[in-house]
Tab-separated table of C-alpha atoms in Angstrom:
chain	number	residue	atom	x	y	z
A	1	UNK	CA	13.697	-53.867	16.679
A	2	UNK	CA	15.567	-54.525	13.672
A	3	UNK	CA	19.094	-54.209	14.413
A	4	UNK	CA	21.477	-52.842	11.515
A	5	UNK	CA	24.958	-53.350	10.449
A	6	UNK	CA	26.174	-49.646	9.464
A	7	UNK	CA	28.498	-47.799	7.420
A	8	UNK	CA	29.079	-44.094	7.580
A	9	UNK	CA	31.002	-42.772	4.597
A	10	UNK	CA	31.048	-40.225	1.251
A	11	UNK	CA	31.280	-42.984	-1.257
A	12	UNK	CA	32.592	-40.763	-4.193
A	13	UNK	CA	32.953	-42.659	-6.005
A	14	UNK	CA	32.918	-46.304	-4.534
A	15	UNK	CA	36.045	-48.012	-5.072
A	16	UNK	CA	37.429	-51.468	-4.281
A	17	UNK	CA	37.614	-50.783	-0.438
A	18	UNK	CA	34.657	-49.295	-0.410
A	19	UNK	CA	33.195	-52.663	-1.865
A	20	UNK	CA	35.857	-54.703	0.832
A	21	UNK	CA	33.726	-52.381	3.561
A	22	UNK	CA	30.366	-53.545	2.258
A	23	UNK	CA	31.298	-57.396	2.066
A	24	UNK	CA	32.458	-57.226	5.515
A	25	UNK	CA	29.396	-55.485	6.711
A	26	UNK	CA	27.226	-58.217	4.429
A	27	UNK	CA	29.455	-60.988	6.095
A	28	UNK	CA	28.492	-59.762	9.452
A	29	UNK	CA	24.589	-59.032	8.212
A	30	UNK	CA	24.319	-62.205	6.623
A	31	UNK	CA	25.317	-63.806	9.903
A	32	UNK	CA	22.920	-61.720	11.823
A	33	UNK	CA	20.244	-62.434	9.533
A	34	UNK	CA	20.107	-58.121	9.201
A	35	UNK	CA	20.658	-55.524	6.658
A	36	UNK	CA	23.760	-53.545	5.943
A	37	UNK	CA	22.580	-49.591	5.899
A	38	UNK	CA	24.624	-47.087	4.538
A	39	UNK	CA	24.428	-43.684	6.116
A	40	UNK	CA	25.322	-41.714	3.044
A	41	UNK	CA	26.571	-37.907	3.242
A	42	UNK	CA	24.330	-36.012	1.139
A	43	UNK	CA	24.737	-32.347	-0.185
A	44	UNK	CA	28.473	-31.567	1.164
A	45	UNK	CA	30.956	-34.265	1.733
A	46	UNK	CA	32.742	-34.888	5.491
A	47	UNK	CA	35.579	-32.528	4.575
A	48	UNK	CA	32.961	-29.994	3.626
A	49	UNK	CA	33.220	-29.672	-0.272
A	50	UNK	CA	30.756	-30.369	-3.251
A	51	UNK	CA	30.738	-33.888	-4.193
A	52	UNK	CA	32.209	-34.694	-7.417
A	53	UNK	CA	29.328	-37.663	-8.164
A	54	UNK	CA	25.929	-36.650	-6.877
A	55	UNK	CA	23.831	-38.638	-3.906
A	56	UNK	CA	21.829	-40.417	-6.642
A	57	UNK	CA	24.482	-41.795	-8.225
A	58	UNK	CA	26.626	-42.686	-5.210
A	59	UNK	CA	23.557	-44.674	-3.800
A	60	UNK	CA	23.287	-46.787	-6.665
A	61	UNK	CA	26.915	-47.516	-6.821
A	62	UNK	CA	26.301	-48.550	-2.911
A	63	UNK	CA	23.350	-50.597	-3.519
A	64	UNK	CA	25.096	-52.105	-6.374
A	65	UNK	CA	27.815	-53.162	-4.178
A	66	UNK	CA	26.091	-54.743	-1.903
A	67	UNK	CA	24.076	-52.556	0.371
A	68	UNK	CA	20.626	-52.929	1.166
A	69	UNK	CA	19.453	-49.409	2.186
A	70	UNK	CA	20.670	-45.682	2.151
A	71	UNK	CA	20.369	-43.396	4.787
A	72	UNK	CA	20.486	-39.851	3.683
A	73	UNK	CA	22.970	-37.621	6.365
A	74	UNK	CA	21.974	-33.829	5.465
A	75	UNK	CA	22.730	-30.069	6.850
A	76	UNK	CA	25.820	-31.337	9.034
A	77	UNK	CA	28.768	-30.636	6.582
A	78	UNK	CA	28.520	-27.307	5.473
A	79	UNK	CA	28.263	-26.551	8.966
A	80	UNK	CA	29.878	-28.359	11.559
A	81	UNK	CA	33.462	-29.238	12.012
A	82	UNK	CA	34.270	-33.514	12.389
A	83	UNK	CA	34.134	-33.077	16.344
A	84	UNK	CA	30.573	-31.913	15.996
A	85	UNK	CA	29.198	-34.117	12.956
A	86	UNK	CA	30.542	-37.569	14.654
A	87	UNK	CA	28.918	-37.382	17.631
A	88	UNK	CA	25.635	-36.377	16.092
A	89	UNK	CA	25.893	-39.023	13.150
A	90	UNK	CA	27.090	-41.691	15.934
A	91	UNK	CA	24.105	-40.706	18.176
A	92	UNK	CA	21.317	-41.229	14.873
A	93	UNK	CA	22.763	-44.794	13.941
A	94	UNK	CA	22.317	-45.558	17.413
A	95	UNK	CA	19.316	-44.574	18.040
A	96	UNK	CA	18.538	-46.217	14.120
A	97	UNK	CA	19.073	-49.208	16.083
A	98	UNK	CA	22.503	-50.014	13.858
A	99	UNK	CA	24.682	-52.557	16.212
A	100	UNK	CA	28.005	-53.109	14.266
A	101	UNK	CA	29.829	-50.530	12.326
A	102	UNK	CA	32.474	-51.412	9.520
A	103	UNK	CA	35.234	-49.260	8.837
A	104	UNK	CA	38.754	-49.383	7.585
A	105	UNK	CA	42.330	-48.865	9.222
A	106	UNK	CA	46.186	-49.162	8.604
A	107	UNK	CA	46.895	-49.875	12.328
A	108	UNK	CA	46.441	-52.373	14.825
A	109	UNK	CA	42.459	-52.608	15.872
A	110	UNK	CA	44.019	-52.662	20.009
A	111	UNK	CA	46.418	-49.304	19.279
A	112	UNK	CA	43.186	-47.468	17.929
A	113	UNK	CA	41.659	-48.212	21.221
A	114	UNK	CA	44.322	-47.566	23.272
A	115	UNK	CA	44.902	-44.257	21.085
A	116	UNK	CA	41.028	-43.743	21.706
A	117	UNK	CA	41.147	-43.925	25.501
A	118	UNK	CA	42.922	-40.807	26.261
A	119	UNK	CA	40.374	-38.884	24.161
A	120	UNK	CA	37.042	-40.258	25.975
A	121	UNK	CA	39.095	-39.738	29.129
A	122	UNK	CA	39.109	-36.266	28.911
A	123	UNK	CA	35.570	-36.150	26.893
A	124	UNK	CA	37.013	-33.913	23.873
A	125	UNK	CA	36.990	-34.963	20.511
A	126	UNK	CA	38.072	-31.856	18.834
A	127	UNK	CA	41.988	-31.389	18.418
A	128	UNK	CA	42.986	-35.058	17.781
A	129	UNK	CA	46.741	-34.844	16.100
A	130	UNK	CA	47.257	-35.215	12.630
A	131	UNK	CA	50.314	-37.303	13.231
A	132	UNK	CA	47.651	-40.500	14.632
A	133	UNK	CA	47.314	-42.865	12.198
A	134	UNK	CA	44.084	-42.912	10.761
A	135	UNK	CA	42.954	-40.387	13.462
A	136	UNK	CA	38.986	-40.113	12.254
A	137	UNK	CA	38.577	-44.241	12.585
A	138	UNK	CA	39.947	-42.986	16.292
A	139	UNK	CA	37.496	-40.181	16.546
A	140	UNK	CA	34.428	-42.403	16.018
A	141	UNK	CA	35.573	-45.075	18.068
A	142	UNK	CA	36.320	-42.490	20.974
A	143	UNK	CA	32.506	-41.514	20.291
A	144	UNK	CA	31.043	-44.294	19.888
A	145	UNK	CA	32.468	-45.362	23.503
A	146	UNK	CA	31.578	-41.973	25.004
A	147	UNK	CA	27.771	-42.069	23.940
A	148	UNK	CA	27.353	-45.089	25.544
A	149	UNK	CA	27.230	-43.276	28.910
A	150	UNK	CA	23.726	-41.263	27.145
A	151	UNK	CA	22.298	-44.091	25.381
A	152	UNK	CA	22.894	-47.314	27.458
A	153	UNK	CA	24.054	-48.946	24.659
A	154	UNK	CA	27.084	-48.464	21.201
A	155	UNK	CA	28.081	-49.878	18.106
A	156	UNK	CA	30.560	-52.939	17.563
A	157	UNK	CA	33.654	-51.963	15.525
A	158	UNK	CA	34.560	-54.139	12.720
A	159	UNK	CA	38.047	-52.938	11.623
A	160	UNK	CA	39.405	-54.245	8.122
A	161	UNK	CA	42.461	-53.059	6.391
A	162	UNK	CA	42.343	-50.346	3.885
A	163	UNK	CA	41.742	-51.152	0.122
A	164	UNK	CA	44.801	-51.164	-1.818
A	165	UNK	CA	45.976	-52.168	-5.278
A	166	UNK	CA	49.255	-53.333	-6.614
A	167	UNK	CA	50.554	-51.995	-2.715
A	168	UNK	CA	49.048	-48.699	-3.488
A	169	UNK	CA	46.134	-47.371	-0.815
A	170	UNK	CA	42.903	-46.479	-2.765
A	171	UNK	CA	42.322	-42.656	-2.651
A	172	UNK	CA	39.203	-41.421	-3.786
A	173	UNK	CA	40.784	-37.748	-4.444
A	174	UNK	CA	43.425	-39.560	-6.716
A	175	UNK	CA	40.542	-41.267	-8.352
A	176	UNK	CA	38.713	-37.592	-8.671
A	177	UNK	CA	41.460	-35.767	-9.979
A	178	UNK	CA	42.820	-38.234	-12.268
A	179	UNK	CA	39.378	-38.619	-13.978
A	180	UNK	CA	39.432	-34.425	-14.393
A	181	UNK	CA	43.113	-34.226	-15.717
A	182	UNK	CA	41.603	-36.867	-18.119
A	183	UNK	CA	39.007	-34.705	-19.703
A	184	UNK	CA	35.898	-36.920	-18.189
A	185	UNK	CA	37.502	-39.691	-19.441
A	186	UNK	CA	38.096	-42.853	-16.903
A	187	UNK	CA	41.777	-43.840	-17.349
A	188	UNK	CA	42.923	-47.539	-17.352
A	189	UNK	CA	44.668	-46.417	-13.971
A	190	UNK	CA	41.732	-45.421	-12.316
A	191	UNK	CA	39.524	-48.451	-13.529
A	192	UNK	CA	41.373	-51.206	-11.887
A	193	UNK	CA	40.024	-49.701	-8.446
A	194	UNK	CA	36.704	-49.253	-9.532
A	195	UNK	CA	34.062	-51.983	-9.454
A	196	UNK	CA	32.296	-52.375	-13.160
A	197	UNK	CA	28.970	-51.606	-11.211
A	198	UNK	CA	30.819	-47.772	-10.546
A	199	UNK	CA	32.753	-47.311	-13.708
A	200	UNK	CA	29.150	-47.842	-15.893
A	201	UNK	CA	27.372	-45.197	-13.495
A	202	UNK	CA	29.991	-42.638	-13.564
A	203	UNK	CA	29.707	-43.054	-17.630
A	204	UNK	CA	26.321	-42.595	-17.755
A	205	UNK	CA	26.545	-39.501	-15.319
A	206	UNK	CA	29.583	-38.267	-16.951
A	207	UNK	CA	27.139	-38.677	-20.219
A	208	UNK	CA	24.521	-36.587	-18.355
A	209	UNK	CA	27.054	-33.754	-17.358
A	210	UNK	CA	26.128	-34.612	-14.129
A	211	UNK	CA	29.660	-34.930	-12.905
A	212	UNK	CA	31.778	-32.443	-11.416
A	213	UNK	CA	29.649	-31.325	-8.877
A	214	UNK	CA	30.742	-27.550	-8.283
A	215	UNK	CA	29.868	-24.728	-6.064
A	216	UNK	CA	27.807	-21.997	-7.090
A	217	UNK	CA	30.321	-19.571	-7.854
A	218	UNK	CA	28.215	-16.425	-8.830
A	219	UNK	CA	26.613	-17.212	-5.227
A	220	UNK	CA	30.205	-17.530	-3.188
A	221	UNK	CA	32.043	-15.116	-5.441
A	222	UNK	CA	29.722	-12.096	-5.438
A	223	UNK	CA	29.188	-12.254	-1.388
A	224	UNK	CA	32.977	-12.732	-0.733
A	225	UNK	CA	33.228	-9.726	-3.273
A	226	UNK	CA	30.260	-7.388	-1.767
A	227	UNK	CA	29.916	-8.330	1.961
A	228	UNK	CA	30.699	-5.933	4.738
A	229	UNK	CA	32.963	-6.892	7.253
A	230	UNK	CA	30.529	-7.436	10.116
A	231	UNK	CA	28.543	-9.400	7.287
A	232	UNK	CA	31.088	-11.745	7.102
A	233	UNK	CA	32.253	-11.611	10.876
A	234	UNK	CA	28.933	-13.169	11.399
A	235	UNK	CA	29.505	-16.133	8.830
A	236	UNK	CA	30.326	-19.473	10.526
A	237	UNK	CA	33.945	-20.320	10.894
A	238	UNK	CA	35.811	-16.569	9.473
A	239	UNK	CA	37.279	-15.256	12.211
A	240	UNK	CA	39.009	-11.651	11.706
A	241	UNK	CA	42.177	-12.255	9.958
A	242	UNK	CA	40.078	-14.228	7.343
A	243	UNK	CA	37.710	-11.544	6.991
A	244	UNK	CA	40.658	-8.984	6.703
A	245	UNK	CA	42.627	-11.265	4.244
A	246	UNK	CA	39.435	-11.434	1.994
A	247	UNK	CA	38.892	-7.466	2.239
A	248	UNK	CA	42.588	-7.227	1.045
A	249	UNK	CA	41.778	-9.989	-1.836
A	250	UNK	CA	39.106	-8.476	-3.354
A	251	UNK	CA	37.944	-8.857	-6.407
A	252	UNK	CA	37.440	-12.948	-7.038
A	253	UNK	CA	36.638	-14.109	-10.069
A	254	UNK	CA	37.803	-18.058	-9.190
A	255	UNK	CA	37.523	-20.049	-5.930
A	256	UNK	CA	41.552	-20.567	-5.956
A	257	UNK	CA	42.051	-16.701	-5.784
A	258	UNK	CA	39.981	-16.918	-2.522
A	259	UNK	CA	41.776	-19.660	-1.631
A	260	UNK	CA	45.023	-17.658	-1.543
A	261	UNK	CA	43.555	-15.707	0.619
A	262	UNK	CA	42.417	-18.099	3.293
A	263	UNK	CA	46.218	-19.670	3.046
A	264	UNK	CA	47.301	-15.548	3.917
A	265	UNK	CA	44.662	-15.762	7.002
A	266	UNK	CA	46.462	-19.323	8.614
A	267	UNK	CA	43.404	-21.770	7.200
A	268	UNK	CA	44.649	-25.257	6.032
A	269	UNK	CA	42.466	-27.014	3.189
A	270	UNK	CA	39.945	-28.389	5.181
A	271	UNK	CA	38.818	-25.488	7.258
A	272	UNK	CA	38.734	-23.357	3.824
A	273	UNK	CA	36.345	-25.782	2.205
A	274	UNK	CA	34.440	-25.357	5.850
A	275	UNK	CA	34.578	-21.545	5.356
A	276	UNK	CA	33.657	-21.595	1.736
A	277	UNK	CA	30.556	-24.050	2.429
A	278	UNK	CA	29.244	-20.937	5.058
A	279	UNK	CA	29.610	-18.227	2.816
A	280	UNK	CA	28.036	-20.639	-0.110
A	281	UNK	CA	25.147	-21.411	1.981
A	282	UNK	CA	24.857	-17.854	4.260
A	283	UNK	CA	25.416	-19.727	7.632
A	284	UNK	CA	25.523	-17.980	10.445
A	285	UNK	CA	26.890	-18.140	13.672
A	286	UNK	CA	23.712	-17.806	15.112
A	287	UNK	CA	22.793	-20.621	13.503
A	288	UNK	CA	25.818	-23.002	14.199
A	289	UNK	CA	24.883	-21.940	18.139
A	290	UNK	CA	21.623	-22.846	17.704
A	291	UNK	CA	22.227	-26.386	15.959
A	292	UNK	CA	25.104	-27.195	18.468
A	293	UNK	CA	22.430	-26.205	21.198
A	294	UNK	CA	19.767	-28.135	20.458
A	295	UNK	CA	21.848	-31.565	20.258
A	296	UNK	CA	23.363	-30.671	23.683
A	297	UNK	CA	19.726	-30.745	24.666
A	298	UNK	CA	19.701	-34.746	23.273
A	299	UNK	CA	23.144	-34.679	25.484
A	300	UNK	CA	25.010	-35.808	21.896
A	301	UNK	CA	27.135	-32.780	22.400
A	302	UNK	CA	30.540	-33.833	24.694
A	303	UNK	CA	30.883	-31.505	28.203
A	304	UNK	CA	33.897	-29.551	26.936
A	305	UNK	CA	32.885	-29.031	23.105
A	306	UNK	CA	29.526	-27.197	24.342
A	307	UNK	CA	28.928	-23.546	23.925
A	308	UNK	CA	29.008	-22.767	27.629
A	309	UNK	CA	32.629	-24.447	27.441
A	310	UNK	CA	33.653	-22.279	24.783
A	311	UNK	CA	32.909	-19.509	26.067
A	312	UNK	CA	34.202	-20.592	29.630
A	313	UNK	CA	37.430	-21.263	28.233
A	314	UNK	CA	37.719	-17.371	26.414
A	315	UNK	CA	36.469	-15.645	29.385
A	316	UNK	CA	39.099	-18.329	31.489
A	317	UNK	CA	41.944	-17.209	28.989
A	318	UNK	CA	41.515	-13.387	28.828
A	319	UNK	CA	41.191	-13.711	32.962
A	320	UNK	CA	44.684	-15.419	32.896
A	321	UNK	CA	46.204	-12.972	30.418
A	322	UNK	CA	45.421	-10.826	32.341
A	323	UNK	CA	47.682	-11.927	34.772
A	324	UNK	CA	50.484	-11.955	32.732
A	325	UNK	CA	49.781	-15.634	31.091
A	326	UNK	CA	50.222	-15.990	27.524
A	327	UNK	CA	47.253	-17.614	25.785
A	328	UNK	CA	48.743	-20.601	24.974
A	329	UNK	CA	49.639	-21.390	28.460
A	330	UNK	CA	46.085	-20.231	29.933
A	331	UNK	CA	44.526	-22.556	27.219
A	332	UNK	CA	46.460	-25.455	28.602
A	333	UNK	CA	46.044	-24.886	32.116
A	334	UNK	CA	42.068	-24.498	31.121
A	335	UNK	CA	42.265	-28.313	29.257
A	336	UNK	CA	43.888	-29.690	32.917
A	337	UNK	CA	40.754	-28.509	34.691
A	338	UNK	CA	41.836	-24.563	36.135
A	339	UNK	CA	39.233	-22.485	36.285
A	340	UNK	CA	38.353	-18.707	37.436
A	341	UNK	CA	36.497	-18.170	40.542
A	342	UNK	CA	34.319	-15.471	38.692
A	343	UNK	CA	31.067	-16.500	36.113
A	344	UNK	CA	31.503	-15.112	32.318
A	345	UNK	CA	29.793	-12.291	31.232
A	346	UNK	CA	27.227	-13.054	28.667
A	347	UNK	CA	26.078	-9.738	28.537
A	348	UNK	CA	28.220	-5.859	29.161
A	349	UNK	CA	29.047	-2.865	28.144
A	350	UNK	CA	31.627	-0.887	25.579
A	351	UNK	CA	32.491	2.717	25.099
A	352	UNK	CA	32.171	4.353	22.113
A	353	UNK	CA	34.040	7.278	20.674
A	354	UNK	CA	31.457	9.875	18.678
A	355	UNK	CA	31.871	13.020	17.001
A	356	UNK	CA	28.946	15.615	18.126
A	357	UNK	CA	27.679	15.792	14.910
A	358	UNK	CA	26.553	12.213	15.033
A	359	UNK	CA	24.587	11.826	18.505
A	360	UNK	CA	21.595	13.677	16.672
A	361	UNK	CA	20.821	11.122	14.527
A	362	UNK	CA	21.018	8.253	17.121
A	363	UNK	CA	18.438	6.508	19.366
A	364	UNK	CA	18.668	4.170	22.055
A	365	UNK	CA	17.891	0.276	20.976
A	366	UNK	CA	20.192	0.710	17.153
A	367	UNK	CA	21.456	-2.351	16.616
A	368	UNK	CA	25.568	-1.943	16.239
A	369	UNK	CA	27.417	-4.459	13.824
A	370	UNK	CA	30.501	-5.844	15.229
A	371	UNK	CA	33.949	-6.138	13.342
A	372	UNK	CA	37.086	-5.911	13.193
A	373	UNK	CA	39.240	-2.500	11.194
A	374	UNK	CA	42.479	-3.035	8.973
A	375	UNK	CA	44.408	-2.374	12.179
A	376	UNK	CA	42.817	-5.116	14.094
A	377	UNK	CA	40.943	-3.037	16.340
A	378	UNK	CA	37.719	-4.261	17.617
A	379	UNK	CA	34.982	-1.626	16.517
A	380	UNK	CA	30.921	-1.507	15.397
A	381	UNK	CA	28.915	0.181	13.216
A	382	UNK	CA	25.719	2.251	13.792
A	383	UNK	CA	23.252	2.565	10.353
A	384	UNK	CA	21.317	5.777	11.587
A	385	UNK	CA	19.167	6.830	8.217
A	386	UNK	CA	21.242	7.778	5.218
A	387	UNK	CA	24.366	7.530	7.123
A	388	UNK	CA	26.790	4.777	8.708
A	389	UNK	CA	28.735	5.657	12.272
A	390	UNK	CA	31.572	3.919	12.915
A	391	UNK	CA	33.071	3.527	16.230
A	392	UNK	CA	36.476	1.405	18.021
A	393	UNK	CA	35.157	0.015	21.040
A	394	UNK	CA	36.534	1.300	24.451
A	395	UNK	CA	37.135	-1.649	26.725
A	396	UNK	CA	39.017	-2.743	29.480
A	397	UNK	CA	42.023	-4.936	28.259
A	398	UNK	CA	40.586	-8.218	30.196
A	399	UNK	CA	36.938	-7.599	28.247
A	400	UNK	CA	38.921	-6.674	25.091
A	401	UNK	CA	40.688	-9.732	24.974
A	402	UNK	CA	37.562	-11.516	26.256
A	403	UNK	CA	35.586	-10.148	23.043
A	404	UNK	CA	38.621	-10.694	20.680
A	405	UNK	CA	38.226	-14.480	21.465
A	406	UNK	CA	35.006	-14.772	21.129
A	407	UNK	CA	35.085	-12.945	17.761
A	408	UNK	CA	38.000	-15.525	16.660
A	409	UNK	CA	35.977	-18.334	18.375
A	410	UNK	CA	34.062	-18.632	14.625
A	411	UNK	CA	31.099	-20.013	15.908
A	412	UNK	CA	29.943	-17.768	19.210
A	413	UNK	CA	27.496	-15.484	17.565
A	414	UNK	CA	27.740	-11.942	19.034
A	415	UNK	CA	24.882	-8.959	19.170
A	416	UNK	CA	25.131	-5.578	19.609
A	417	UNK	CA	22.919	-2.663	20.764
A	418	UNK	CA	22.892	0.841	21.727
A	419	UNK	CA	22.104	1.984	24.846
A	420	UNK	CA	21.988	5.213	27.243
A	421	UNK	CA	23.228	6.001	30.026
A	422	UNK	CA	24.250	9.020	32.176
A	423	UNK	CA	27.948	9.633	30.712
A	424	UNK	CA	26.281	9.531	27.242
A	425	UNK	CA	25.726	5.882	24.621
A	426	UNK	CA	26.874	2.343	25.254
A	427	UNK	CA	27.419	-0.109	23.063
A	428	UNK	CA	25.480	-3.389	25.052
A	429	UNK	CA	27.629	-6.490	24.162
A	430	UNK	CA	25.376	-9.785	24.326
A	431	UNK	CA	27.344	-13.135	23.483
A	432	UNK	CA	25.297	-15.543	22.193
């Protein structure tokens, strides 16, 4: 086997650090008498928006730099959240046969370990604080240490500092946004971090009106603008007070207007751009369930990020609410290992309230849409011919908080049906 010396990164554009990454990774290649591979983010960047320089033209800045080879990463980013994507990019440089990863950090190489530990510990990578220093370089370290117990075998970490000029760290949003506010044109600020190599190719795409990369607005704007609520319940990563705060928005004609919306709803910037990716791209929950599954069948996916664990911990909460806990505390008392004595319930049963007028027209085996109304009541939605039927959902308050956290959950897809029994129709609840 050829073993590789790997990067993992968006590269837009590459800057100076980026080209301090690449020399360390040729230093250690060179030595090795092996290549230095970057695995190269393709489509939607790691914090799930367009990129600003296409894959083309970031792989020739890359190779121009010093790589040797370009691995395309696709289909992760405009679906997945970082605690899903590392593990899964971690697992295919692995198994690529990569040995030493390069990356970049302001702190000490021991306190990112010793920050790391705690996190393999408990086998969760989702959640890591934002006040850890460089907390992602933490992430894939605590990954790269926990798939060692699948594989047999992990990456060495090479850890250089970040790039910075005159004392100033090299941010590649700076470098974005001051090119924009510049009319295309690449200010004298912004080309003392660049590498010539990078400066010529963003010219010549600049040249090409390749660069911005956007959205496709008429695509987001007219689903955020047309979709029913159970429509967008179903997209990956709304839960219900984004769906409400985009019913109550309506109509967009720009991205930030939606973004004011997403602000209303509690999203910070990088869960919107995660949000905004879905609805670009029609993802569904189903399919976020589906993708998460089938890498927990590789065993890439950690024990407590899996879908059974999800849904453990909602049935776990609305069990200890229940009680009398709030959901805060039943959440914490879940992450120190409490659990319920009782199985959840992947499958039961709702009430429905119907006006006689409306039974004729249903039969057994409908499908009912899930949502949730204006008032935050948890309802579905019948489509008999030439007519809708709209219904709340009579529950139990253990199974209505049960299905309320499941619906915020963003990810736990969630089918309905009608059914019949002796009192008169059921609504047949099936999660996942």
């Amino acid at each position: 086997m050829n073993f590789l010396i790997g990067i993992s990164a968006d590269f837009d554009p590459v800057h100076l650090g980026h080209v301090d990454l690449i020399q360390k990774a040729r230093e250690v290649a060179d030595a090795k008498g092996t290549e230095v591979v970057i695995y190269l983010n393709k489509g939607y960047s790691a914090n799930h928006a367009p990129f600003f320089a296409s894959f083309e033209a970031r792989s020739r800045m890359a190779l121009e730099a010093g790589a040797n080879r370009i691995v395309p990463i696709e289909g992760l980013h405009h679906r997945l959240t970082m605690a899903y994507t590392v593990p899964i990019r971690i697992a295919m440089m692995i198994q690529d046969g990569v040995t030493d990863y390069v990356d970049a950090a302001e702190v000490n190489p021991k306190k990112i370990k010793r920050y790391a530990s705690g996190f393999i510990k408990k086998g969760i990578f989702s959640g890591i604080p934002r006040s850890l220093p460089n907390r992602n370089v933490i992430r894939w370290y605590a990954v790269n240490e926990f798939l060692y117990q699948r594989f047999g075998k992990k990456m060495k970490f090479h850890f250089i500092q970040e790039g910075k000029v005159d004392g100033e760290k090299i941010s590649g949003r700076l470098i974005r946004r001051e090119i924009l506010e510049n009319n295309l044109q690449i200010p004298g600020s912004v080309n003392k971090v660049l590498p010539e190599s990078t400066v010529r190719i963003l010219e010549e795409e600049i040249e090409k009106g390749e660069i911005p990369g956007t959205r496709n607005l008429d695509v987001l704007l007219k689903r955020l603008n047309t979709s029913s609520r159970h429509q967008l319940l179903n997209t990956a990563h709304l839960n219900a007070a984004a769906v409400e705060h985009i019913i109550q928005g309506r109509w967009y004609q720009a991205e930030n207007q939606v973004w004011a919306s997403l602000r209303q709803a509690g999203y910070g910037p990088v869960l919107s751009r995660l949000a905004l990716s879905c609805v670009e791209e029609d993802v569904t929950r189903k399919e976020i369930y589906e993708l998460i599954k089938n890498y927990e069948k590789q065993g890439i996916i950690p024990p407590d990020q899996t879908m059974e664990r999800v849904i453990e911990r909602d049935w776990y909460v609305a069990s200890m609410v229940e009680k009398g806990l709030t959901s805060s505390e039943a959440h914490e008392k879940f992450q120190e290992g409490s659990r319920t004595r009782d199985e959840p319930l992947y499958s039961f049963d709702a009430g429905l309230h119907l006006r006689s007028f409306e039974l004729s027209s249903l039969n057994e085996g409908m499908e009912a849409h899930l949502y949730v109304d204006k008032r935050g009541v948890l309802a579905c939605e019948l489509k008999p011919p030439g007519r809708k039927v709209k219904s709340p959902l009579k529950l139990p308050g253990k199974m209505a908080t049960y299905l309320r956290l499941l619906v915020d959950s963003q990810i736990i897809p969630l089918q309905g049906e009608l059914v019949k029994r002796k009192r008169g129709f059921r609504i047949r609840l099936k999660v996942g």
